[in-house]
Amino acid sequence: AAAAAANNGAIPPDMSFISLARHGGENYIYHLLTSYCDPPAGVSLMEDQYFNPYILGGAIAMAPPLYNDMIEYEDGTPATMSQMAKDVSTFLVWAASPEHDMRKKMGLKALTMFSFLLVTSYYFKRHKWTVIKSRKMFYTPSREKVV
Protein backbone atom coordinates (compact mmCIF):
# COMPACT_ATOMS: atom_id res chain seq x y z
CA ALA A 1 0.00 0.00 0.00
CA ALA A 2 2.83 2.40 0.84
CA ALA A 3 4.64 1.54 -2.39
CA ALA A 4 1.48 2.21 -4.40
CA ALA A 5 0.98 5.54 -2.62
CA ALA A 6 4.55 6.55 -3.40
CA ASN A 7 4.03 5.60 -7.07
CA ASN A 8 0.88 7.65 -7.66
CA GLY A 9 -1.41 4.69 -7.07
CA ALA A 10 0.43 2.23 -9.32
CA ILE A 11 1.66 -0.93 -7.60
CA PRO A 12 5.33 -1.38 -8.53
CA PRO A 13 6.38 -4.71 -10.07
CA ASP A 14 8.74 -7.10 -8.32
CA MET A 15 11.90 -6.38 -10.29
CA SER A 16 13.74 -9.44 -8.97
CA PHE A 17 11.28 -11.71 -10.81
CA ILE A 18 11.46 -9.53 -13.92
CA SER A 19 15.22 -10.02 -13.97
CA LEU A 20 14.69 -13.75 -14.55
CA ALA A 21 11.46 -13.65 -16.55
CA ARG A 22 12.40 -11.12 -19.19
CA HIS A 23 14.93 -11.74 -21.95
CA GLY A 24 18.19 -9.96 -21.06
CA GLY A 25 16.93 -9.47 -17.48
CA GLU A 26 19.88 -7.66 -15.92
CA ASN A 27 20.37 -5.44 -18.97
CA TYR A 28 16.63 -4.69 -19.08
CA ILE A 29 16.62 -3.45 -15.48
CA TYR A 30 19.78 -1.42 -16.07
CA HIS A 31 18.30 0.30 -19.11
CA LEU A 32 14.96 0.78 -17.39
CA LEU A 33 16.69 2.64 -14.55
CA THR A 34 18.92 4.80 -16.75
CA SER A 35 16.85 5.55 -19.86
CA TYR A 36 14.41 8.20 -18.70
CA CYS A 37 14.24 11.02 -21.23
CA ASP A 38 11.91 13.63 -22.70
CA PRO A 39 9.15 12.16 -24.86
CA PRO A 40 9.61 12.50 -28.61
CA ALA A 41 7.40 14.82 -30.64
CA GLY A 42 3.85 13.54 -30.94
CA VAL A 43 3.89 11.47 -27.75
CA SER A 44 1.67 12.78 -25.00
CA LEU A 45 1.84 11.57 -21.42
CA MET A 46 -0.76 11.79 -18.70
CA GLU A 47 -0.08 13.74 -15.53
CA ASP A 48 2.57 12.13 -13.27
CA GLN A 49 3.88 9.88 -16.04
CA TYR A 50 7.41 9.76 -17.40
CA PHE A 51 8.81 8.61 -20.72
CA ASN A 52 11.06 5.57 -20.88
CA PRO A 53 11.64 3.84 -24.24
CA TYR A 54 12.18 0.45 -22.54
CA ILE A 55 8.57 0.32 -21.37
CA LEU A 56 5.93 -0.87 -23.81
CA GLY A 57 4.15 2.29 -24.91
CA GLY A 58 6.86 4.46 -23.35
CA ALA A 59 4.76 5.74 -20.40
CA ILE A 60 5.72 4.76 -16.86
CA ALA A 61 4.31 6.03 -13.56
CA MET A 62 7.58 5.48 -11.66
CA ALA A 63 9.66 8.63 -11.42
CA PRO A 64 13.35 8.32 -12.27
CA PRO A 65 14.67 6.48 -9.20
CA LEU A 66 18.37 7.28 -9.56
CA TYR A 67 20.39 10.43 -9.96
CA ASN A 68 24.10 11.23 -9.70
CA ASP A 69 25.74 11.49 -6.27
CA MET A 70 22.74 9.94 -4.57
CA ILE A 71 24.94 7.84 -2.27
CA GLU A 72 28.60 7.76 -1.28
CA TYR A 73 30.63 4.58 -1.78
CA GLU A 74 33.14 3.71 0.94
CA ASP A 75 35.89 2.91 -1.56
CA GLY A 76 35.54 6.24 -3.34
CA THR A 77 33.82 4.91 -6.46
CA PRO A 78 32.00 7.76 -8.22
CA ALA A 79 28.27 7.44 -7.55
CA THR A 80 27.12 7.89 -11.12
CA MET A 81 23.66 6.86 -12.24
CA SER A 82 25.09 4.09 -14.42
CA GLN A 83 27.19 2.67 -11.55
CA MET A 84 24.23 2.61 -9.17
CA ALA A 85 21.97 1.06 -11.84
CA LYS A 86 24.57 -1.65 -12.43
CA ASP A 87 24.74 -2.36 -8.68
CA VAL A 88 20.94 -2.47 -8.35
CA SER A 89 20.44 -4.72 -11.36
CA THR A 90 23.19 -7.12 -10.25
CA PHE A 91 21.66 -7.30 -6.76
CA LEU A 92 18.17 -7.96 -8.15
CA VAL A 93 19.44 -10.84 -10.28
CA TRP A 94 21.14 -12.33 -7.20
CA ALA A 95 18.01 -11.78 -5.07
CA ALA A 96 15.88 -13.59 -7.66
CA SER A 97 17.98 -16.78 -7.40
CA PRO A 98 20.27 -16.86 -4.36
CA GLU A 99 20.77 -20.61 -4.87
CA HIS A 100 22.57 -19.98 -8.18
CA ASP A 101 26.08 -20.56 -6.80
CA MET A 102 25.07 -23.75 -4.99
CA ARG A 103 23.38 -25.02 -8.15
CA LYS A 104 26.57 -24.43 -10.16
CA LYS A 105 28.68 -26.28 -7.56
CA MET A 106 26.29 -29.23 -7.55
CA GLY A 107 26.35 -29.32 -11.36
CA LEU A 108 30.15 -29.43 -11.35
CA LYS A 109 30.12 -32.28 -8.81
CA ALA A 110 27.56 -34.19 -10.90
CA LEU A 111 29.62 -33.75 -14.08
CA THR A 112 32.74 -34.96 -12.28
CA MET A 113 30.91 -38.02 -10.95
CA PHE A 114 29.34 -38.88 -14.32
CA SER A 115 32.64 -38.52 -16.16
CA PHE A 116 34.27 -40.91 -13.68
CA LEU A 117 31.40 -43.37 -14.13
CA LEU A 118 31.65 -43.06 -17.92
CA VAL A 119 35.36 -43.88 -17.93
CA THR A 120 34.85 -46.77 -15.51
CA SER A 121 31.95 -48.26 -17.48
CA TYR A 122 33.89 -47.93 -20.75
CA TYR A 123 36.83 -49.81 -19.21
CA PHE A 124 34.61 -52.61 -17.93
CA LYS A 125 32.79 -52.85 -21.23
CA ARG A 126 36.08 -53.28 -23.07
CA HIS A 127 37.34 -55.77 -20.48
CA LYS A 128 34.21 -57.97 -20.32
CA TRP A 129 33.16 -57.88 -23.97
CA THR A 130 36.63 -58.47 -25.45
CA VAL A 131 36.23 -62.23 -25.11
CA ILE A 132 32.81 -62.27 -26.74
CA LYS A 133 33.65 -59.84 -29.53
CA SER A 134 36.87 -61.62 -30.49
CA ARG A 135 35.23 -65.06 -30.90
CA LYS A 136 34.85 -66.43 -34.35
CA MET A 137 31.50 -67.97 -35.09
CA PHE A 138 30.58 -69.77 -38.28
CA TYR A 139 27.28 -70.80 -39.74
CA THR A 140 27.31 -74.18 -41.37
CA PRO A 141 24.12 -74.99 -43.24
CA SER A 142 22.76 -78.52 -42.92
CA ARG A 143 23.55 -80.93 -45.77
CA GLU A 144 20.14 -82.47 -46.11
CA LYS A 145 18.74 -82.55 -49.59
CA VAL A 146 15.21 -81.46 -50.14
CA VAL A 147 13.40 -83.47 -52.85
CSV table of N, CA and C in Angstrom, one decimal:
chain,number,residue,atom,x,y,z
A,1,ALA,N,0.8,-1.2,0.0
A,1,ALA,CA,0.0,0.0,0.0
A,1,ALA,C,0.9,1.3,0.0
A,2,ALA,N,1.9,1.2,0.8
A,2,ALA,CA,2.8,2.4,0.8
A,2,ALA,C,3.6,2.6,-0.5
A,3,ALA,N,3.9,1.5,-1.1
A,3,ALA,CA,4.6,1.5,-2.4
A,3,ALA,C,3.7,2.1,-3.5
A,4,ALA,N,2.4,1.7,-3.4
A,4,ALA,CA,1.5,2.2,-4.4
A,4,ALA,C,1.2,3.7,-4.2
A,5,ALA,N,1.2,4.1,-2.9
A,5,ALA,CA,1.0,5.5,-2.6
A,5,ALA,C,2.2,6.4,-3.1
A,6,ALA,N,3.4,5.8,-3.0
A,6,ALA,CA,4.5,6.6,-3.4
A,6,ALA,C,4.6,6.6,-4.9
A,7,ASN,N,4.0,5.7,-5.6
A,7,ASN,CA,4.0,5.6,-7.1
A,7,ASN,C,2.8,6.1,-7.7
A,8,ASN,N,2.1,7.1,-7.1
A,8,ASN,CA,0.9,7.7,-7.7
A,8,ASN,C,-0.2,6.6,-7.9
A,9,GLY,N,-0.3,5.7,-7.0
A,9,GLY,CA,-1.4,4.7,-7.1
A,9,GLY,C,-1.1,3.4,-7.9
A,10,ALA,N,0.0,3.4,-8.5
A,10,ALA,CA,0.4,2.2,-9.3
A,10,ALA,C,1.3,1.3,-8.5
A,11,ILE,N,0.9,0.0,-8.4
A,11,ILE,CA,1.7,-0.9,-7.6
A,11,ILE,C,2.9,-1.3,-8.4
A,12,PRO,N,4.1,-1.1,-7.8
A,12,PRO,CA,5.3,-1.4,-8.5
A,12,PRO,C,5.5,-2.9,-8.7
A,13,PRO,N,6.1,-3.3,-9.8
A,13,PRO,CA,6.4,-4.7,-10.1
A,13,PRO,C,7.6,-5.2,-9.2
A,14,ASP,N,7.6,-6.5,-9.0
A,14,ASP,CA,8.7,-7.1,-8.3
A,14,ASP,C,9.9,-7.3,-9.3
A,15,MET,N,10.8,-6.4,-9.3
A,15,MET,CA,11.9,-6.4,-10.3
A,15,MET,C,12.8,-7.6,-10.2
A,16,SER,N,12.9,-8.3,-9.0
A,16,SER,CA,13.7,-9.4,-9.0
A,16,SER,C,13.2,-10.6,-9.9
A,17,PHE,N,11.9,-10.7,-9.9
A,17,PHE,CA,11.3,-11.7,-10.8
A,17,PHE,C,11.4,-11.3,-12.3
A,18,ILE,N,11.3,-10.0,-12.5
A,18,ILE,CA,11.5,-9.5,-13.9
A,18,ILE,C,12.9,-9.8,-14.4
A,19,SER,N,13.8,-9.8,-13.5
A,19,SER,CA,15.2,-10.0,-14.0
A,19,SER,C,15.4,-11.4,-14.5
A,20,LEU,N,14.6,-12.4,-14.0
A,20,LEU,CA,14.7,-13.8,-14.5
A,20,LEU,C,13.7,-14.0,-15.7
A,21,ALA,N,12.5,-13.4,-15.6
A,21,ALA,CA,11.5,-13.7,-16.5
A,21,ALA,C,11.7,-13.0,-17.9
A,22,ARG,N,12.3,-11.9,-17.9
A,22,ARG,CA,12.4,-11.1,-19.2
A,22,ARG,C,13.7,-11.4,-19.9
A,23,HIS,N,13.7,-11.5,-21.2
A,23,HIS,CA,14.9,-11.7,-22.0
A,23,HIS,C,15.9,-10.6,-21.7
A,24,GLY,N,17.2,-11.0,-21.4
A,24,GLY,CA,18.2,-10.0,-21.1
A,24,GLY,C,17.9,-9.3,-19.7
A,25,GLY,N,17.4,-10.0,-18.7
A,25,GLY,CA,16.9,-9.5,-17.5
A,25,GLY,C,17.8,-8.4,-16.8
A,26,GLU,N,19.1,-8.6,-16.6
A,26,GLU,CA,19.9,-7.7,-15.9
A,26,GLU,C,20.1,-6.4,-16.8
A,27,ASN,N,20.2,-6.6,-18.1
A,27,ASN,CA,20.4,-5.4,-19.0
A,27,ASN,C,19.1,-4.7,-19.1
A,28,TYR,N,17.9,-5.4,-19.0
A,28,TYR,CA,16.6,-4.7,-19.1
A,28,TYR,C,16.5,-3.8,-17.9
A,29,ILE,N,16.8,-4.3,-16.7
A,29,ILE,CA,16.6,-3.5,-15.5
A,29,ILE,C,17.6,-2.3,-15.5
A,30,TYR,N,18.8,-2.5,-16.0
A,30,TYR,CA,19.8,-1.4,-16.1
A,30,TYR,C,19.3,-0.3,-17.0
A,31,HIS,N,18.8,-0.7,-18.2
A,31,HIS,CA,18.3,0.3,-19.1
A,31,HIS,C,17.0,0.9,-18.6
A,32,LEU,N,16.2,0.2,-17.9
A,32,LEU,CA,15.0,0.8,-17.4
A,32,LEU,C,15.3,1.9,-16.4
A,33,LEU,N,16.3,1.7,-15.6
A,33,LEU,CA,16.7,2.6,-14.6
A,33,LEU,C,17.4,3.9,-15.1
A,34,THR,N,18.1,3.7,-16.2
A,34,THR,CA,18.9,4.8,-16.8
A,34,THR,C,18.4,5.5,-18.0
A,35,SER,N,17.3,5.0,-18.6
A,35,SER,CA,16.9,5.5,-19.9
A,35,SER,C,15.7,6.5,-19.8
A,36,TYR,N,15.5,7.2,-18.7
A,36,TYR,CA,14.4,8.2,-18.7
A,36,TYR,C,14.9,9.4,-19.6
A,37,CYS,N,13.9,9.9,-20.4
A,37,CYS,CA,14.2,11.0,-21.2
A,37,CYS,C,12.9,11.8,-21.6
A,38,ASP,N,13.1,12.9,-22.3
A,38,ASP,CA,11.9,13.6,-22.7
A,38,ASP,C,11.2,12.9,-23.8
A,39,PRO,N,9.9,12.9,-23.8
A,39,PRO,CA,9.2,12.2,-24.9
A,39,PRO,C,9.4,12.8,-26.2
A,40,PRO,N,9.4,12.0,-27.3
A,40,PRO,CA,9.6,12.5,-28.6
A,40,PRO,C,8.4,13.3,-29.1
A,41,ALA,N,8.5,14.0,-30.1
A,41,ALA,CA,7.4,14.8,-30.6
A,41,ALA,C,6.2,13.9,-31.0
A,42,GLY,N,5.0,14.3,-30.6
A,42,GLY,CA,3.8,13.5,-30.9
A,42,GLY,C,3.4,12.6,-29.9
A,43,VAL,N,4.2,12.4,-28.8
A,43,VAL,CA,3.9,11.5,-27.7
A,43,VAL,C,3.4,12.3,-26.6
A,44,SER,N,2.2,12.0,-26.1
A,44,SER,CA,1.7,12.8,-25.0
A,44,SER,C,1.5,11.8,-23.8
A,45,LEU,N,1.9,12.3,-22.7
A,45,LEU,CA,1.8,11.6,-21.4
A,45,LEU,C,0.8,12.2,-20.5
A,46,MET,N,0.2,11.3,-19.7
A,46,MET,CA,-0.8,11.8,-18.7
A,46,MET,C,0.0,12.4,-17.6
A,47,GLU,N,-0.7,13.1,-16.7
A,47,GLU,CA,-0.1,13.7,-15.5
A,47,GLU,C,0.6,12.7,-14.7
A,48,ASP,N,1.8,13.0,-14.1
A,48,ASP,CA,2.6,12.1,-13.3
A,48,ASP,C,3.0,10.9,-14.0
A,49,GLN,N,3.3,11.0,-15.3
A,49,GLN,CA,3.9,9.9,-16.0
A,49,GLN,C,5.2,10.4,-16.7
A,50,TYR,N,6.1,9.4,-16.9
A,50,TYR,CA,7.4,9.8,-17.4
A,50,TYR,C,7.6,8.9,-18.6
A,51,PHE,N,8.5,9.3,-19.5
A,51,PHE,CA,8.8,8.6,-20.7
A,51,PHE,C,10.1,7.8,-20.5
A,52,ASN,N,9.9,6.5,-20.9
A,52,ASN,CA,11.1,5.6,-20.9
A,52,ASN,C,10.9,4.6,-22.1
A,53,PRO,N,11.8,4.7,-23.0
A,53,PRO,CA,11.6,3.8,-24.2
A,53,PRO,C,11.7,2.3,-24.0
A,54,TYR,N,12.1,1.9,-22.8
A,54,TYR,CA,12.2,0.5,-22.5
A,54,TYR,C,10.9,-0.1,-22.0
A,55,ILE,N,9.9,0.8,-21.8
A,55,ILE,CA,8.6,0.3,-21.4
A,55,ILE,C,7.7,0.3,-22.6
A,56,LEU,N,6.9,-0.8,-22.7
A,56,LEU,CA,5.9,-0.9,-23.8
A,56,LEU,C,5.0,0.3,-23.8
A,57,GLY,N,5.0,1.1,-24.8
A,57,GLY,CA,4.2,2.3,-24.9
A,57,GLY,C,4.9,3.5,-24.5
A,58,GLY,N,6.0,3.4,-23.7
A,58,GLY,CA,6.9,4.5,-23.3
A,58,GLY,C,6.4,5.2,-22.1
A,59,ALA,N,5.2,5.0,-21.6
A,59,ALA,CA,4.8,5.7,-20.4
A,59,ALA,C,4.9,4.9,-19.2
A,60,ILE,N,5.5,5.5,-18.1
A,60,ILE,CA,5.7,4.8,-16.9
A,60,ILE,C,5.4,5.7,-15.7
A,61,ALA,N,4.7,5.2,-14.7
A,61,ALA,CA,4.3,6.0,-13.6
A,61,ALA,C,5.4,6.2,-12.5
A,62,MET,N,6.5,5.4,-12.6
A,62,MET,CA,7.6,5.5,-11.7
A,62,MET,C,8.5,6.6,-12.1
A,63,ALA,N,8.7,7.5,-11.2
A,63,ALA,CA,9.7,8.6,-11.4
A,63,ALA,C,11.1,8.1,-11.5
A,64,PRO,N,12.0,8.8,-12.2
A,64,PRO,CA,13.4,8.3,-12.3
A,64,PRO,C,13.9,8.1,-10.9
A,65,PRO,N,14.3,6.8,-10.6
A,65,PRO,CA,14.7,6.5,-9.2
A,65,PRO,C,16.1,6.8,-8.8
A,66,LEU,N,17.0,7.0,-9.8
A,66,LEU,CA,18.4,7.3,-9.6
A,66,LEU,C,18.8,8.6,-10.1
A,67,TYR,N,19.7,9.2,-9.4
A,67,TYR,CA,20.4,10.4,-10.0
A,67,TYR,C,21.8,10.5,-9.4
A,68,ASN,N,22.7,11.2,-10.1
A,68,ASN,CA,24.1,11.2,-9.7
A,68,ASN,C,24.3,11.7,-8.3
A,69,ASP,N,25.3,11.2,-7.6
A,69,ASP,CA,25.7,11.5,-6.3
A,69,ASP,C,24.6,11.3,-5.3
A,70,MET,N,23.8,10.3,-5.5
A,70,MET,CA,22.7,9.9,-4.6
A,70,MET,C,23.3,9.3,-3.3
A,71,ILE,N,24.3,8.5,-3.4
A,71,ILE,CA,24.9,7.8,-2.3
A,71,ILE,C,26.4,8.1,-2.3
A,72,GLU,N,27.1,7.6,-1.3
A,72,GLU,CA,28.6,7.8,-1.3
A,72,GLU,C,29.2,6.4,-1.0
A,73,TYR,N,30.0,5.9,-1.9
A,73,TYR,CA,30.6,4.6,-1.8
A,73,TYR,C,31.8,4.7,-0.8
A,74,GLU,N,32.0,3.7,0.0
A,74,GLU,CA,33.1,3.7,0.9
A,74,GLU,C,34.5,3.7,0.3
A,75,ASP,N,34.6,3.0,-0.9
A,75,ASP,CA,35.9,2.9,-1.6
A,75,ASP,C,36.2,4.1,-2.5
A,76,GLY,N,35.3,5.1,-2.5
A,76,GLY,CA,35.5,6.2,-3.3
A,76,GLY,C,35.1,6.1,-4.8
A,77,THR,N,34.4,5.1,-5.1
A,77,THR,CA,33.8,4.9,-6.5
A,77,THR,C,32.9,6.1,-6.7
A,78,PRO,N,33.0,6.7,-7.9
A,78,PRO,CA,32.0,7.8,-8.2
A,78,PRO,C,30.6,7.2,-8.3
A,79,ALA,N,29.7,7.9,-7.6
A,79,ALA,CA,28.3,7.4,-7.6
A,79,ALA,C,27.5,8.0,-8.7
A,80,THR,N,27.8,7.5,-9.9
A,80,THR,CA,27.1,7.9,-11.1
A,80,THR,C,25.8,7.1,-11.2
A,81,MET,N,24.9,7.6,-12.1
A,81,MET,CA,23.7,6.9,-12.2
A,81,MET,C,23.9,5.5,-12.8
A,82,SER,N,24.8,5.4,-13.8
A,82,SER,CA,25.1,4.1,-14.4
A,82,SER,C,25.7,3.1,-13.4
A,83,GLN,N,26.6,3.6,-12.5
A,83,GLN,CA,27.2,2.7,-11.6
A,83,GLN,C,26.1,2.2,-10.6
A,84,MET,N,25.3,3.0,-10.1
A,84,MET,CA,24.2,2.6,-9.2
A,84,MET,C,23.2,1.7,-9.8
A,85,ALA,N,22.9,1.9,-11.1
A,85,ALA,CA,22.0,1.1,-11.8
A,85,ALA,C,22.6,-0.3,-12.0
A,86,LYS,N,23.9,-0.4,-12.3
A,86,LYS,CA,24.6,-1.7,-12.4
A,86,LYS,C,24.5,-2.4,-11.1
A,87,ASP,N,24.8,-1.7,-10.0
A,87,ASP,CA,24.7,-2.4,-8.7
A,87,ASP,C,23.3,-2.9,-8.4
A,88,VAL,N,22.3,-2.1,-8.6
A,88,VAL,CA,20.9,-2.5,-8.3
A,88,VAL,C,20.5,-3.7,-9.2
A,89,SER,N,20.8,-3.6,-10.5
A,89,SER,CA,20.4,-4.7,-11.4
A,89,SER,C,21.2,-6.0,-11.0
A,90,THR,N,22.4,-5.9,-10.7
A,90,THR,CA,23.2,-7.1,-10.2
A,90,THR,C,22.6,-7.7,-9.0
A,91,PHE,N,22.3,-6.8,-8.0
A,91,PHE,CA,21.7,-7.3,-6.8
A,91,PHE,C,20.3,-8.0,-7.0
A,92,LEU,N,19.5,-7.4,-7.9
A,92,LEU,CA,18.2,-8.0,-8.1
A,92,LEU,C,18.3,-9.3,-8.8
A,93,VAL,N,19.2,-9.5,-9.7
A,93,VAL,CA,19.4,-10.8,-10.3
A,93,VAL,C,19.9,-11.8,-9.2
A,94,TRP,N,20.7,-11.4,-8.3
A,94,TRP,CA,21.1,-12.3,-7.2
A,94,TRP,C,19.9,-12.6,-6.3
A,95,ALA,N,19.2,-11.6,-6.0
A,95,ALA,CA,18.0,-11.8,-5.1
A,95,ALA,C,17.0,-12.7,-5.7
A,96,ALA,N,16.9,-12.7,-7.0
A,96,ALA,CA,15.9,-13.6,-7.7
A,96,ALA,C,16.3,-15.1,-7.6
A,97,SER,N,17.6,-15.4,-7.5
A,97,SER,CA,18.0,-16.8,-7.4
A,97,SER,C,19.2,-16.9,-6.5
A,98,PRO,N,19.1,-16.8,-5.2
A,98,PRO,CA,20.3,-16.9,-4.4
A,98,PRO,C,20.9,-18.2,-4.4
A,99,GLU,N,20.2,-19.3,-4.8
A,99,GLU,CA,20.8,-20.6,-4.9
A,99,GLU,C,21.6,-20.8,-6.1
A,100,HIS,N,21.8,-19.8,-6.9
A,100,HIS,CA,22.6,-20.0,-8.2
A,100,HIS,C,24.0,-20.6,-8.0
A,101,ASP,N,24.7,-20.1,-7.0
A,101,ASP,CA,26.1,-20.6,-6.8
A,101,ASP,C,26.1,-22.0,-6.4
A,102,MET,N,25.2,-22.4,-5.5
A,102,MET,CA,25.1,-23.8,-5.0
A,102,MET,C,24.7,-24.7,-6.1
A,103,ARG,N,23.8,-24.2,-7.0
A,103,ARG,CA,23.4,-25.0,-8.2
A,103,ARG,C,24.6,-25.3,-9.1
A,104,LYS,N,25.4,-24.3,-9.3
A,104,LYS,CA,26.6,-24.4,-10.2
A,104,LYS,C,27.6,-25.4,-9.5
A,105,LYS,N,27.8,-25.3,-8.2
A,105,LYS,CA,28.7,-26.3,-7.6
A,105,LYS,C,28.2,-27.7,-7.7
A,106,MET,N,26.9,-27.9,-7.5
A,106,MET,CA,26.3,-29.2,-7.5
A,106,MET,C,26.4,-29.8,-9.0
A,107,GLY,N,26.2,-28.9,-10.0
A,107,GLY,CA,26.3,-29.3,-11.4
A,107,GLY,C,27.8,-29.8,-11.7
A,108,LEU,N,28.8,-29.1,-11.1
A,108,LEU,CA,30.1,-29.4,-11.3
A,108,LEU,C,30.5,-30.8,-10.7
A,109,LYS,N,29.9,-31.0,-9.5
A,109,LYS,CA,30.1,-32.3,-8.8
A,109,LYS,C,29.5,-33.4,-9.6
A,110,ALA,N,28.3,-33.2,-10.1
A,110,ALA,CA,27.6,-34.2,-10.9
A,110,ALA,C,28.3,-34.5,-12.2
A,111,LEU,N,28.8,-33.5,-12.9
A,111,LEU,CA,29.6,-33.7,-14.1
A,111,LEU,C,30.9,-34.5,-13.8
A,112,THR,N,31.5,-34.2,-12.7
A,112,THR,CA,32.7,-35.0,-12.3
A,112,THR,C,32.4,-36.4,-12.0
A,113,MET,N,31.3,-36.7,-11.3
A,113,MET,CA,30.9,-38.0,-11.0
A,113,MET,C,30.5,-38.8,-12.2
A,114,PHE,N,29.8,-38.2,-13.1
A,114,PHE,CA,29.3,-38.9,-14.3
A,114,PHE,C,30.5,-39.1,-15.3
A,115,SER,N,31.5,-38.3,-15.3
A,115,SER,CA,32.6,-38.5,-16.2
A,115,SER,C,33.5,-39.7,-15.6
A,116,PHE,N,33.6,-39.8,-14.3
A,116,PHE,CA,34.3,-40.9,-13.7
A,116,PHE,C,33.5,-42.2,-14.0
A,117,LEU,N,32.2,-42.2,-13.8
A,117,LEU,CA,31.4,-43.4,-14.1
A,117,LEU,C,31.5,-43.7,-15.6
A,118,LEU,N,31.5,-42.8,-16.5
A,118,LEU,CA,31.6,-43.1,-17.9
A,118,LEU,C,33.0,-43.8,-18.2
A,119,VAL,N,34.1,-43.3,-17.7
A,119,VAL,CA,35.4,-43.9,-17.9
A,119,VAL,C,35.4,-45.3,-17.4
A,120,THR,N,34.9,-45.5,-16.2
A,120,THR,CA,34.9,-46.8,-15.5
A,120,THR,C,34.0,-47.8,-16.3
A,121,SER,N,32.8,-47.4,-16.7
A,121,SER,CA,31.9,-48.3,-17.5
A,121,SER,C,32.5,-48.6,-18.8
A,122,TYR,N,33.2,-47.6,-19.5
A,122,TYR,CA,33.9,-47.9,-20.8
A,122,TYR,C,35.0,-49.0,-20.6
A,123,TYR,N,35.8,-48.8,-19.5
A,123,TYR,CA,36.8,-49.8,-19.2
A,123,TYR,C,36.2,-51.2,-19.0
A,124,PHE,N,35.2,-51.3,-18.2
A,124,PHE,CA,34.6,-52.6,-17.9
A,124,PHE,C,33.9,-53.2,-19.2
A,125,LYS,N,33.4,-52.4,-20.0
A,125,LYS,CA,32.8,-52.9,-21.2
A,125,LYS,C,33.9,-53.4,-22.1
A,126,ARG,N,35.0,-52.8,-22.3
A,126,ARG,CA,36.1,-53.3,-23.1
A,126,ARG,C,36.6,-54.6,-22.5
A,127,HIS,N,36.8,-54.6,-21.2
A,127,HIS,CA,37.3,-55.8,-20.5
A,127,HIS,C,36.4,-57.0,-20.6
A,128,LYS,N,35.1,-56.8,-20.3
A,128,LYS,CA,34.2,-58.0,-20.3
A,128,LYS,C,33.8,-58.4,-21.7
A,129,TRP,N,33.7,-57.5,-22.6
A,129,TRP,CA,33.2,-57.9,-24.0
A,129,TRP,C,34.3,-58.3,-24.9
A,130,THR,N,35.5,-58.1,-24.6
A,130,THR,CA,36.6,-58.5,-25.5
A,130,THR,C,36.6,-59.9,-25.8
A,131,VAL,N,36.3,-60.8,-24.9
A,131,VAL,CA,36.2,-62.2,-25.1
A,131,VAL,C,35.1,-62.6,-26.1
A,132,ILE,N,34.0,-62.0,-25.9
A,132,ILE,CA,32.8,-62.3,-26.7
A,132,ILE,C,33.0,-61.7,-28.1
A,133,LYS,N,33.5,-60.5,-28.2
A,133,LYS,CA,33.7,-59.8,-29.5
A,133,LYS,C,34.8,-60.4,-30.4
A,134,SER,N,35.8,-61.1,-29.7
A,134,SER,CA,36.9,-61.6,-30.5
A,134,SER,C,36.6,-63.1,-30.9
A,135,ARG,N,35.5,-63.7,-30.5
A,135,ARG,CA,35.2,-65.1,-30.9
A,135,ARG,C,34.9,-65.1,-32.4
A,136,LYS,N,35.2,-66.2,-33.0
A,136,LYS,CA,34.9,-66.4,-34.4
A,136,LYS,C,33.7,-67.4,-34.4
A,137,MET,N,32.7,-67.1,-35.0
A,137,MET,CA,31.5,-68.0,-35.1
A,137,MET,C,31.2,-68.2,-36.6
A,138,PHE,N,30.9,-69.4,-36.9
A,138,PHE,CA,30.6,-69.8,-38.3
A,138,PHE,C,29.2,-70.4,-38.4
A,139,TYR,N,28.6,-70.2,-39.5
A,139,TYR,CA,27.3,-70.8,-39.7
A,139,TYR,C,27.5,-71.9,-40.8
A,140,THR,N,27.2,-73.1,-40.4
A,140,THR,CA,27.3,-74.2,-41.4
A,140,THR,C,25.9,-74.7,-41.7
A,141,PRO,N,25.5,-74.5,-42.9
A,141,PRO,CA,24.1,-75.0,-43.2
A,141,PRO,C,24.1,-76.5,-43.2
A,142,SER,N,22.9,-77.1,-42.9
A,142,SER,CA,22.8,-78.5,-42.9
A,142,SER,C,22.9,-79.1,-44.3
A,143,ARG,N,23.3,-80.3,-44.5
A,143,ARG,CA,23.6,-80.9,-45.8
A,143,ARG,C,22.4,-81.8,-46.2
A,144,GLU,N,21.3,-81.7,-45.7
A,144,GLU,CA,20.1,-82.5,-46.1
A,144,GLU,C,19.6,-82.0,-47.4
A,145,LYS,N,19.3,-82.9,-48.3
A,145,LYS,CA,18.7,-82.5,-49.6
A,145,LYS,C,17.2,-82.6,-49.5
A,146,VAL,N,16.7,-81.5,-50.1
A,146,VAL,CA,15.2,-81.5,-50.1
A,146,VAL,C,14.8,-81.9,-51.5
A,147,VAL,N,13.8,-82.9,-51.6
A,147,VAL,CA,13.4,-83.5,-52.8
A,147,VAL,C,12.1,-82.8,-53.3
